[in-house]
Short mmCIF file of C-alpha atoms in Angstrom, two decimals:
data_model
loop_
_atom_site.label_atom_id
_atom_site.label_comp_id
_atom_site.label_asym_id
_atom_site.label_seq_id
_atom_site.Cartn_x
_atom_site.Cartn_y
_atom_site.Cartn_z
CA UNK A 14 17.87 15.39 -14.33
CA UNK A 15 19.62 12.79 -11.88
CA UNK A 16 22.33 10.77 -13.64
CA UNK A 17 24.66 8.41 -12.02
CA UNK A 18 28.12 7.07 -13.12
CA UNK A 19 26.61 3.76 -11.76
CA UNK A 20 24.67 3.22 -14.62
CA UNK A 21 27.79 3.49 -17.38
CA UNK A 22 28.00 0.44 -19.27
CA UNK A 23 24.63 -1.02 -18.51
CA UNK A 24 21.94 -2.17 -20.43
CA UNK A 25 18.61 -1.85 -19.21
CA UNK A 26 14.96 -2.70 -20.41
CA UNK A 27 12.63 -0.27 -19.94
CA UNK A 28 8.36 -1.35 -20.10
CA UNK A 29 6.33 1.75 -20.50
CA UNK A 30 6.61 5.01 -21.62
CA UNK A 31 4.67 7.16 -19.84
CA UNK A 32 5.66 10.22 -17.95
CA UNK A 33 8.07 8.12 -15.18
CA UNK A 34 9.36 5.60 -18.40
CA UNK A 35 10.40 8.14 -20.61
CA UNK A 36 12.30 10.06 -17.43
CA UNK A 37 14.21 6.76 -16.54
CA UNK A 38 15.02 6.53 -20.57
CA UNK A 39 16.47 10.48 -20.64
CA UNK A 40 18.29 9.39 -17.05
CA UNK A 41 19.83 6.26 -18.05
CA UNK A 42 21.04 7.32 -21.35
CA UNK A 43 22.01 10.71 -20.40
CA UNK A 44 24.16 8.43 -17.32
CA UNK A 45 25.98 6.39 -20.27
CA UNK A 46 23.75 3.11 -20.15
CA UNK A 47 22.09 1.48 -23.17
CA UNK A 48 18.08 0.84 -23.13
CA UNK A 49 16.07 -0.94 -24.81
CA UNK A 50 12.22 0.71 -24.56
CA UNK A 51 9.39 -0.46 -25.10
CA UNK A 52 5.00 1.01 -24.86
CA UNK A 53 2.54 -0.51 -26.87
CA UNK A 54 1.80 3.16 -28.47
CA UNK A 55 3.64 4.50 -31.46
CA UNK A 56 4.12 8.04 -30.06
CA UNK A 57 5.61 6.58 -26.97
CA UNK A 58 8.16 4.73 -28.70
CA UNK A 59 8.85 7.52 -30.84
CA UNK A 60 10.17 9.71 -27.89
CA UNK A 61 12.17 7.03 -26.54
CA UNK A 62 13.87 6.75 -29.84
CA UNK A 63 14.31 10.30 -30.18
CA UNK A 64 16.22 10.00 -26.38
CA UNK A 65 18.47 7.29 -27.53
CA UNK A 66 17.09 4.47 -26.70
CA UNK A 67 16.69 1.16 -28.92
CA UNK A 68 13.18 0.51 -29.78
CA UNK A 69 12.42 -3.80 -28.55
CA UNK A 70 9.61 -5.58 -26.19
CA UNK A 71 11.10 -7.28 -23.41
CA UNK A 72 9.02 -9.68 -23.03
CA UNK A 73 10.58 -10.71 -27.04
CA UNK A 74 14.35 -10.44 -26.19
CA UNK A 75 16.90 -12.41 -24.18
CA UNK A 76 17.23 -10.23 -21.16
CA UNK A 77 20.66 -12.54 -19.66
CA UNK A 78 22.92 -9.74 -18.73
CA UNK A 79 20.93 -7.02 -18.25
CA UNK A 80 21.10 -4.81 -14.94
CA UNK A 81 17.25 -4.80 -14.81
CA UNK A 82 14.01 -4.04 -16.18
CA UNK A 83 12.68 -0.91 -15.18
CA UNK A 84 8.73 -1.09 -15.19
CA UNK A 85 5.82 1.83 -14.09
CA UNK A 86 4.47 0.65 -10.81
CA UNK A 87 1.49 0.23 -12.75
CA UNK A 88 2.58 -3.02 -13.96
CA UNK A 89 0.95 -5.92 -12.05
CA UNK A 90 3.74 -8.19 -11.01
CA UNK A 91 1.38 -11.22 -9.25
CA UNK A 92 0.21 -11.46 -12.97
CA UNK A 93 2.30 -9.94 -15.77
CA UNK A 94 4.79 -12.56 -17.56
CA UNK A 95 7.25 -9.61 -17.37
CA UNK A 96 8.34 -10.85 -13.80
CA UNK A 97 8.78 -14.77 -14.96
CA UNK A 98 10.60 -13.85 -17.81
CA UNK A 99 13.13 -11.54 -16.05
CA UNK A 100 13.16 -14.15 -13.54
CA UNK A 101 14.44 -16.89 -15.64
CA UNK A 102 17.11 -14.28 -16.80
CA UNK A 103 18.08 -13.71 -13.19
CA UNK A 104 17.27 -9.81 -13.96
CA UNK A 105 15.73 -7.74 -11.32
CA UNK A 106 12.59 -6.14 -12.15
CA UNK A 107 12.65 -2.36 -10.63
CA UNK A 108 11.51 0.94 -10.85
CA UNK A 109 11.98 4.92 -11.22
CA UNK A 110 12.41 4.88 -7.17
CA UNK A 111 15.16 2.52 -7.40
CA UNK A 112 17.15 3.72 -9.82
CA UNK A 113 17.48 7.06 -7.57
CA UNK A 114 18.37 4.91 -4.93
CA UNK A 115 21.31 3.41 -6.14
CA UNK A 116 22.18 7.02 -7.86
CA UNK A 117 22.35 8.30 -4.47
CA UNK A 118 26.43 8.43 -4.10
CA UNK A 119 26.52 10.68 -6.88
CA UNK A 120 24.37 13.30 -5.22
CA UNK A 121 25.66 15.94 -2.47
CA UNK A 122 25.16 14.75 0.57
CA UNK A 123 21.39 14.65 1.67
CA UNK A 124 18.40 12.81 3.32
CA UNK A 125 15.57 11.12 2.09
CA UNK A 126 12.45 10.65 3.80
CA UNK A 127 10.02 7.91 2.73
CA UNK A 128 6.12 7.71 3.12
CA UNK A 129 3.82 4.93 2.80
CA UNK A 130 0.52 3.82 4.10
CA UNK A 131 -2.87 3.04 3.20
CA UNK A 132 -4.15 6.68 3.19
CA UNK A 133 -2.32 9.89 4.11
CA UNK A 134 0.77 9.51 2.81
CA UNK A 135 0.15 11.92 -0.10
CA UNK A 136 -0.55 14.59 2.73
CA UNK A 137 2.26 13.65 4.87
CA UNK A 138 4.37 13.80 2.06
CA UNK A 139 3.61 17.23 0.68
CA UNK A 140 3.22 18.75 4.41
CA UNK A 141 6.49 17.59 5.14
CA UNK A 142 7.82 19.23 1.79
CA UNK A 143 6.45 22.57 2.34
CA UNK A 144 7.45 22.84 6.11
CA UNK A 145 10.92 22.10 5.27
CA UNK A 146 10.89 24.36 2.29
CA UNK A 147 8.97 27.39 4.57
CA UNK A 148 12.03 26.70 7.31
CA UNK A 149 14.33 27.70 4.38
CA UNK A 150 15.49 23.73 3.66
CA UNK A 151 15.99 23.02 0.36
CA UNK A 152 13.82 20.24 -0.55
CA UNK A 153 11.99 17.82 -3.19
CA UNK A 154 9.05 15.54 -3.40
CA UNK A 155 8.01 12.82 -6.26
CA UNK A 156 7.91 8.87 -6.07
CA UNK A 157 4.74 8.95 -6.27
CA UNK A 158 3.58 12.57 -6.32
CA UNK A 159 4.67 15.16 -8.63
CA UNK A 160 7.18 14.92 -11.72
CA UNK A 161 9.51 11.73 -11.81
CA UNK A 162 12.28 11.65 -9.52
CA UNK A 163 14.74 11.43 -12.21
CA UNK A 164 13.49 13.88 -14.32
CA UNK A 165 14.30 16.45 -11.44
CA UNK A 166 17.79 18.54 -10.87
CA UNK A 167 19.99 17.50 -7.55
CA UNK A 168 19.48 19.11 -4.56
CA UNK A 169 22.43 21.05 -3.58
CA UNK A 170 24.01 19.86 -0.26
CA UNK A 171 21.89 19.34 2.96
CA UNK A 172 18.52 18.78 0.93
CA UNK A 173 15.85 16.12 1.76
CA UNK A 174 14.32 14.45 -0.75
CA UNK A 175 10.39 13.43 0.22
CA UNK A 176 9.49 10.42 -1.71
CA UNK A 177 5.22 9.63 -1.23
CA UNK A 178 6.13 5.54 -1.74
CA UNK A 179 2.90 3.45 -2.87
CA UNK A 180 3.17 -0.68 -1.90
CA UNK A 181 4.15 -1.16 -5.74
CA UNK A 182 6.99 0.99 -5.46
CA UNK A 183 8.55 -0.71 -2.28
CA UNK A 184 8.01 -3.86 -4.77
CA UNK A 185 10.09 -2.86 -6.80
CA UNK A 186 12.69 -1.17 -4.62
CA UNK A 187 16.06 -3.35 -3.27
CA UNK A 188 18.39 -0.41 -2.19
CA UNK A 189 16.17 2.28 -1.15
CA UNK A 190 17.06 2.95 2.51
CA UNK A 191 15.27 5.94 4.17
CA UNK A 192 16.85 8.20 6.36
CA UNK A 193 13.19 7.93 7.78
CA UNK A 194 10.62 5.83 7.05
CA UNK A 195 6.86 6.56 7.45
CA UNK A 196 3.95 4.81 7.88
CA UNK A 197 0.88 6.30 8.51
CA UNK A 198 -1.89 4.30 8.74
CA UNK A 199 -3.05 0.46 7.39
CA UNK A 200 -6.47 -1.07 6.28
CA UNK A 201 -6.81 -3.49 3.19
CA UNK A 202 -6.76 -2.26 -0.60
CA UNK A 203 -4.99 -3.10 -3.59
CA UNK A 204 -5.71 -6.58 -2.71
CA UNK A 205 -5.58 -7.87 -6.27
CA UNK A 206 -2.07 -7.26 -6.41
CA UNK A 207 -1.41 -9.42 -3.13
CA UNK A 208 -2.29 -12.13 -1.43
CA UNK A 209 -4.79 -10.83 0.67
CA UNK A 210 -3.97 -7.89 3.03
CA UNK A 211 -0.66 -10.32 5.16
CA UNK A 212 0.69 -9.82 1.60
CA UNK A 213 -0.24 -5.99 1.40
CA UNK A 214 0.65 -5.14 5.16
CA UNK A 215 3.95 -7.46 4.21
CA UNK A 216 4.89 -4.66 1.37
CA UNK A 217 4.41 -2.03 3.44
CA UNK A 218 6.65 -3.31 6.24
CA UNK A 219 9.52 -3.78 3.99
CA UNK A 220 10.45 -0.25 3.80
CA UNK A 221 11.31 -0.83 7.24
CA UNK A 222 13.50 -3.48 6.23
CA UNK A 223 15.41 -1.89 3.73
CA UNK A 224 16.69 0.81 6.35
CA UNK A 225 19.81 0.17 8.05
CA UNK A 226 19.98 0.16 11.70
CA UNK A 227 20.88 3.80 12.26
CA UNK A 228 18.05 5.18 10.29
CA UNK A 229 14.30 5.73 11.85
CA UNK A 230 11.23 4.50 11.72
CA UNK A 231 8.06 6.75 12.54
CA UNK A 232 4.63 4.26 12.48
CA UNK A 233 1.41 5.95 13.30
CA UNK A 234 -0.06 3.54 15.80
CA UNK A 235 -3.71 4.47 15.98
CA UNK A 236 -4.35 0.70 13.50
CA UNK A 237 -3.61 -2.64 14.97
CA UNK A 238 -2.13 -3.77 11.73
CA UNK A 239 0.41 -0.69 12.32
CA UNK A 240 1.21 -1.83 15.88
CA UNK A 241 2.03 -4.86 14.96
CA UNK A 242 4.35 -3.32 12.18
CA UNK A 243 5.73 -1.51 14.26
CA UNK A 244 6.40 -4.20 16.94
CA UNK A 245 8.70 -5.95 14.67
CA UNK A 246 11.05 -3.08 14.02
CA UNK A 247 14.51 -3.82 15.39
CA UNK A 248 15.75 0.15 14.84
CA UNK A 249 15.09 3.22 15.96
CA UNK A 250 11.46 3.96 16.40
CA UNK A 251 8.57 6.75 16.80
CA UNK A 252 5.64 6.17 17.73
CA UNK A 253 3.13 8.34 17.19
CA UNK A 254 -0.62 9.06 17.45
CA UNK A 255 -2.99 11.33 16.29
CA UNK A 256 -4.55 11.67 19.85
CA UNK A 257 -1.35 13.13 20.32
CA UNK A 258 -2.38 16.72 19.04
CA UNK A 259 -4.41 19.25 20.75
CA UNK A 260 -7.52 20.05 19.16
CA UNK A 261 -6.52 23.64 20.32
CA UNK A 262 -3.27 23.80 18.41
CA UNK A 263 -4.71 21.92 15.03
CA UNK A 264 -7.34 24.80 15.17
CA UNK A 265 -4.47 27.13 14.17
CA UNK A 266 -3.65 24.90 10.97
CA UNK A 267 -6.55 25.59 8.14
CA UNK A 268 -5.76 23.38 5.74
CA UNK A 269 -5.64 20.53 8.24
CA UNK A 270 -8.49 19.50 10.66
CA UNK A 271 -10.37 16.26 11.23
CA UNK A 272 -8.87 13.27 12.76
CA UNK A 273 -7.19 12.23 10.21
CA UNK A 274 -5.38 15.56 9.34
CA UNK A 275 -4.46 15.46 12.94
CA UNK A 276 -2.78 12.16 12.25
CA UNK A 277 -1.30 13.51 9.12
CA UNK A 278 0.10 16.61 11.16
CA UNK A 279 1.62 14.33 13.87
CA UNK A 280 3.38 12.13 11.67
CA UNK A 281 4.79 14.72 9.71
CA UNK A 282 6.02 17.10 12.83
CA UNK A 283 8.13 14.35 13.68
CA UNK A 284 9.76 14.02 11.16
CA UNK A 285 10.77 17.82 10.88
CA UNK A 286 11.55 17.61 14.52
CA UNK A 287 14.05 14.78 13.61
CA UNK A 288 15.43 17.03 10.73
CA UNK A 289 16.19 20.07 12.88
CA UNK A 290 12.98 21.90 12.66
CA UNK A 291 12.67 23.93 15.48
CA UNK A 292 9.22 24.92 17.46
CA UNK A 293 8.41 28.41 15.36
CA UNK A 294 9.48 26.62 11.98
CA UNK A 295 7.40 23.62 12.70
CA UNK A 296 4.02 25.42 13.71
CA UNK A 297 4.33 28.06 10.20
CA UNK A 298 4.95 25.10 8.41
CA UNK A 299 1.65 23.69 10.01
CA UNK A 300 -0.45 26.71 9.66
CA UNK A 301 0.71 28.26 6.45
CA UNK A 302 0.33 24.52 4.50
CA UNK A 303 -2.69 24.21 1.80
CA UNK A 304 -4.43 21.34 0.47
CA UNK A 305 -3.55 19.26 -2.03
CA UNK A 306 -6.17 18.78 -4.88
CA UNK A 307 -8.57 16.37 -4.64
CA UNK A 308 -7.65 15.86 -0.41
CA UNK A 309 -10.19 17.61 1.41
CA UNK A 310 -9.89 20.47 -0.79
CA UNK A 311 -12.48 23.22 -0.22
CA UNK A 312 -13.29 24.43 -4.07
CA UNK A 313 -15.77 27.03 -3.03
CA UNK A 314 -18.53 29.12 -0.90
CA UNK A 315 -21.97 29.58 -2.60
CA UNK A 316 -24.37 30.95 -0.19
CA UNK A 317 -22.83 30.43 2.58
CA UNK A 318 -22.45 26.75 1.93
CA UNK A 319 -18.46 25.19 1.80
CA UNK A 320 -17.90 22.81 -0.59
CA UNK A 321 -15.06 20.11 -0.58
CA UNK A 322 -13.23 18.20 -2.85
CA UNK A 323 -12.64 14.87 -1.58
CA UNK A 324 -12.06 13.08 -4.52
CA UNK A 325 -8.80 10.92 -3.57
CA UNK A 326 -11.17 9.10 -1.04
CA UNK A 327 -11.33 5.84 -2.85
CA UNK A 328 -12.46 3.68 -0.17
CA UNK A 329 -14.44 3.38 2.87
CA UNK A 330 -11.39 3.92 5.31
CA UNK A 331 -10.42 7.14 3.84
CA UNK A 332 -13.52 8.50 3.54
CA UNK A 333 -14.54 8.19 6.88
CA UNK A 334 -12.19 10.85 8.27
CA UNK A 335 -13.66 13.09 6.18
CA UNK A 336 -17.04 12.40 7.64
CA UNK A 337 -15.58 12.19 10.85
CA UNK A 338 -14.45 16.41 10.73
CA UNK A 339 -17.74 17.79 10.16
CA UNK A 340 -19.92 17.11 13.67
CA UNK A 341 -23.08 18.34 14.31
CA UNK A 342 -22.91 22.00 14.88
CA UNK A 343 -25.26 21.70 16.89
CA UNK A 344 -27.14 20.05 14.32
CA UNK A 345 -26.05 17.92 11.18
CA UNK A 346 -24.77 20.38 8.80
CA UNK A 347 -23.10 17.71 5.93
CA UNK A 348 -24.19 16.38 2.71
CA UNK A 349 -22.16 14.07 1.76
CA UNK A 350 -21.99 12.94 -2.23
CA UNK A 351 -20.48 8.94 -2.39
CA UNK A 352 -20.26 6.36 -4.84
CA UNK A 353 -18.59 5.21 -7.61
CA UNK A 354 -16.68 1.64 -8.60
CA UNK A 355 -16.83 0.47 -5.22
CA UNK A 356 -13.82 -1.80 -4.24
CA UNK A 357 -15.62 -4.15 -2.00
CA UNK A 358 -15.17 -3.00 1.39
CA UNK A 359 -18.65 -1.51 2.03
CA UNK A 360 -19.24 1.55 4.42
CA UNK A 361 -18.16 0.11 7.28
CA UNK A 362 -15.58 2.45 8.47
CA UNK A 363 -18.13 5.29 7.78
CA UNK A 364 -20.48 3.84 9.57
CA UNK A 365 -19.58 5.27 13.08
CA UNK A 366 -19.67 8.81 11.36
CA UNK A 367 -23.11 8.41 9.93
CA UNK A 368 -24.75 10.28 12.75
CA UNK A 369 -23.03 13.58 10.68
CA UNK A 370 -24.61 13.60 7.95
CA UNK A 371 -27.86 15.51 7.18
CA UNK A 372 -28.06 13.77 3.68
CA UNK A 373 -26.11 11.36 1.18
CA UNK A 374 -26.14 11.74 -2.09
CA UNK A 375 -25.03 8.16 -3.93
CA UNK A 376 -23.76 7.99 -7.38
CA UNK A 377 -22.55 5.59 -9.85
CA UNK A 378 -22.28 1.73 -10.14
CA UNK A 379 -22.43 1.52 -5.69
CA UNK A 380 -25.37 3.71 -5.61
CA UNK A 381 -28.24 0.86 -4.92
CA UNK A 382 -25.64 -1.29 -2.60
CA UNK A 383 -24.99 1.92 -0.69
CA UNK A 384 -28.27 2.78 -0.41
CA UNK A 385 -28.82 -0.40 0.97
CA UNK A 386 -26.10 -0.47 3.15
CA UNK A 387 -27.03 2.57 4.44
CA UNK A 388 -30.65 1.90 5.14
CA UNK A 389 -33.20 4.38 7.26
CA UNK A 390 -29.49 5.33 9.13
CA UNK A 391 -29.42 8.40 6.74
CA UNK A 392 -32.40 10.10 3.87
CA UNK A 393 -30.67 8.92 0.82
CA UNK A 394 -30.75 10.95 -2.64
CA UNK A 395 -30.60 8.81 -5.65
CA UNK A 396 -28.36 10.97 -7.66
CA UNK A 397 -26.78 8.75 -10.12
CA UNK A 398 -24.48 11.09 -11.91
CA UNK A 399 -22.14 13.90 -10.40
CA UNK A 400 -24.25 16.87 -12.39
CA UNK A 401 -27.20 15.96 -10.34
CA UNK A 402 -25.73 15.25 -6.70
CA UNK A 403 -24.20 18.70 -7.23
CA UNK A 404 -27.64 20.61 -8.54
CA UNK A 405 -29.68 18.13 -5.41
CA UNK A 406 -26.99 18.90 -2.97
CA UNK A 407 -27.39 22.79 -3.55
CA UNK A 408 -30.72 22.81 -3.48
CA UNK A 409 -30.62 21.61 0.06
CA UNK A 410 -28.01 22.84 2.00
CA UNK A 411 -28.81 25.97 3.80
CA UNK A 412 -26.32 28.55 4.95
CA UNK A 413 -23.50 27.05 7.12
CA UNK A 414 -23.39 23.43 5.83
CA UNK A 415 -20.92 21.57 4.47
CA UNK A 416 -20.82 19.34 0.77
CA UNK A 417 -18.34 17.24 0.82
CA UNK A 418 -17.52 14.63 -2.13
CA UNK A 419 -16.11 12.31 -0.47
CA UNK A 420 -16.68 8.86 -2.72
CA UNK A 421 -15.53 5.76 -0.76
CA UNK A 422 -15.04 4.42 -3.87
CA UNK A 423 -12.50 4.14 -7.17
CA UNK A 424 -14.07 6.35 -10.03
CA UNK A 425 -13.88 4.18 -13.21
CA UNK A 426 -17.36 3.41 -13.39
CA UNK A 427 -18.36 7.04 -14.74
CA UNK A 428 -14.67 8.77 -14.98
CA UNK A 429 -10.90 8.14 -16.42
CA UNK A 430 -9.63 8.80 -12.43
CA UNK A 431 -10.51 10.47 -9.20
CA UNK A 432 -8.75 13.62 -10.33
CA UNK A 433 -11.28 13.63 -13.17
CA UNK A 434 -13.86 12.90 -11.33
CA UNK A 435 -12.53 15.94 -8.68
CA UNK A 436 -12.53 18.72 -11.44
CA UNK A 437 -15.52 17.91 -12.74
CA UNK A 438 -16.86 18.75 -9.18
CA UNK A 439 -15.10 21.44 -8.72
CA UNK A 440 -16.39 22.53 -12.38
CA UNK A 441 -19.58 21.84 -11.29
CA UNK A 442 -19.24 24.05 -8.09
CA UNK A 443 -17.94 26.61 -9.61
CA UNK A 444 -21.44 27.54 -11.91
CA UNK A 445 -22.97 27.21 -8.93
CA UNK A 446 -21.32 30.82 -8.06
CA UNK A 447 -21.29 32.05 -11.85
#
């Protein structure tokens, strides 16, 4: 695990004790600091005890001289009275990602990159990982993908570290400055958590902030909201575009095509170009990278059919790139399954990509507000549940078309997350070839 002699002496509060909170216990005690841990489930706070941690609610103890409270970036600071009451403490309230950030001096020397953005990011992020690692550069990703950052070994000297960094984790980061910082893209979401999407955008920008001045900035630039961004950095900066790759070179990279893999790609190359990377390094990376579960992730063939895995598409913005890499060939050759807990923002940003799609198939609680959004533009399949999209879907795509769930919405209407909701596709596809 990551330890620091920073912590030694310090008494920190830590709410939640999930995979991330019971990490930051092992660290922080393991680095000579006392904690006091706290979930509202029995089990948790059994494995914190067993760590060495004391066993108290924060929100039930005087918190004056603690060195923070360490929270999941679950935690909804706009409305949980953990923030006031650490407030009136004068305690910061901080997470996982922050605690590796001021552990940092006790590491060999390294670099960290750091991704954001509204969608991409977990592709950036895991591209960026495995062309380092193909190049022979030892390197690690988590924040916000994978295991915990603490929970994972150093790297030895010269390693990057590739932290995926959602807005809630930038909340709760003071010290975290990036060797580079990424942002890939910007439309509104999370908007309960902020006030409205200046307060979102705002969270995102601070990453920016937190750099020093000889550090870099690399802003995807294809969103007005990331143009302006990126027109009030003050550092080094990259601009970059997806309309900066050639179709002909992204046909090389499988695991990587649409517009906004072609995005992903370009964001991604430049930072391995900024790390050394050299030409032949950079393209294997490109074309020996896979999909990450869930991310346009083809599950199977049946028939002659391709089916994808889409799943992490939980809103209208993200799915539309999807739509957007299937075109007629030289007729429309997608059916697309959608739906779900929609979050509000309607179809718009498909919209330009309906012209794709031979047929939707709409489940779950958006399925009649979809349909209706979606009027005579495309025939519409009243699916309801994922069981019967899939048996509909195969019933009518013919050899050389594409099914692609690809939601547009959250998932909590029918499942416990989109990665639920993913395998149960990919279950579902795979009887299909039984």
């Amino acid at each position: 695990m990551i330890t620091s002699r920073a912590f030694a002496g310090r008494r920190y509060a830590v709410l939640g004790l999930a995979r991330s909170g019971l990490a930051t216990v092992a660290a922080l005690v393991a680095s000579g600091a006392g904690v006091t841990a706290w979930d509202d489930r029995e089990e948790a706070r059994d494995d914190a005890m067993a760590l060495g941690a004391d066993i108290g609610n924060p929100l039930d103890i005087d918190l004056i001289g603690f060195a923070g409270v360490v929270v999941s970036p679950g935690v909804p600071l706009n409305r949980h009275p953990i923030a006031a009451h650490a407030r009136e403490a004068h305690v910061p309230v901080i997470g996982d990602v922050e605690l590796f950030a001021e552990a940092r001096g006790d590491l060999p020397p390294h670099k960290v990159v750091g991704i954001t953005g509204t969608n991409g990011k977990s592709t950036v992020t895991a591209l960026i990982h495995h062309m380092l690692e193909s190049a022979g550069v030892p390197s690690l990703m988590g924040g916000n993908i994978g295991l915990p950052i603490l929970s994972r070994d150093p790297l030895e000297e010269g390693g990057v570290y590739v932290l995926e960094l959602s807005s809630y984790q930038i909340d709760l980061s003071h010290s975290l400055a990036c060797d580079v910082a990424v942002l890939t893209n910007l439309s509104p979401d999370h908007l309960d958590r902020y006030d409205g999407f200046t307060g979102y955008a705002a969270s995102k920008a601070r990453l920016f902030s937190l750099q020093h001045r000889d550090q870099v900035a690399i802003v995807a630039v294809d969103d007005d909201p990331s143009k302006m961004i990126a027109g009030r950095i003050n550092h080094r900066l990259h601009r970059v575009s997806g309309k900066d790759i050639d179709p002909v070179d992204q046909a090389r990279w499988p695991a990587l095509q649409g517009p906004h893999n072609a995005q992903n790609a370009v964001c991604a190359i430049a930072v391995c170009r900024l790390l050394g990377l050299n030409d032949e390094q950079v393209e294997r990376g490109l074309a020996t990278y896979r999909s990450l579960p869930h991310r346009m992730e083809l599950v199977g063939e049946v028939a002659g059919v391709r089916w994808f895995n889409d799943s992490k598409a939980t809103n209208a913005a993200s799915a539309a790139p999807a739509l957007a890499a299937f075109p007629p060939a030289p007729d429309q050759r997608l059916h697309w399954i959608a739906g779900g807990q929609a979050k509000g923002d309607g179809l718009a940003a498909c919209r330009p990509w309906f012209g794709h799609v031979k047929q939707a198939y709409l489940i779950g609680d958006a399925m009649e507000s979809f349909a209706a959004e979606i009027g005579d533009a495309i025939p519409v399949d009243r699916s309801a549940d994922m069981a019967t999209a899939v048996a509909h879907a195969a019933a009518a795509a013919r050899r050389g078309d594409i099914v692609l769930l690809s939601p547009a919405c959250a998932s909590f209407d029918q499942f416990k997350d989109y990665e639920q909701r993913g395998d149960v596709f990919r279950g579902l596809v795979a009887a299909l070839g039984a």
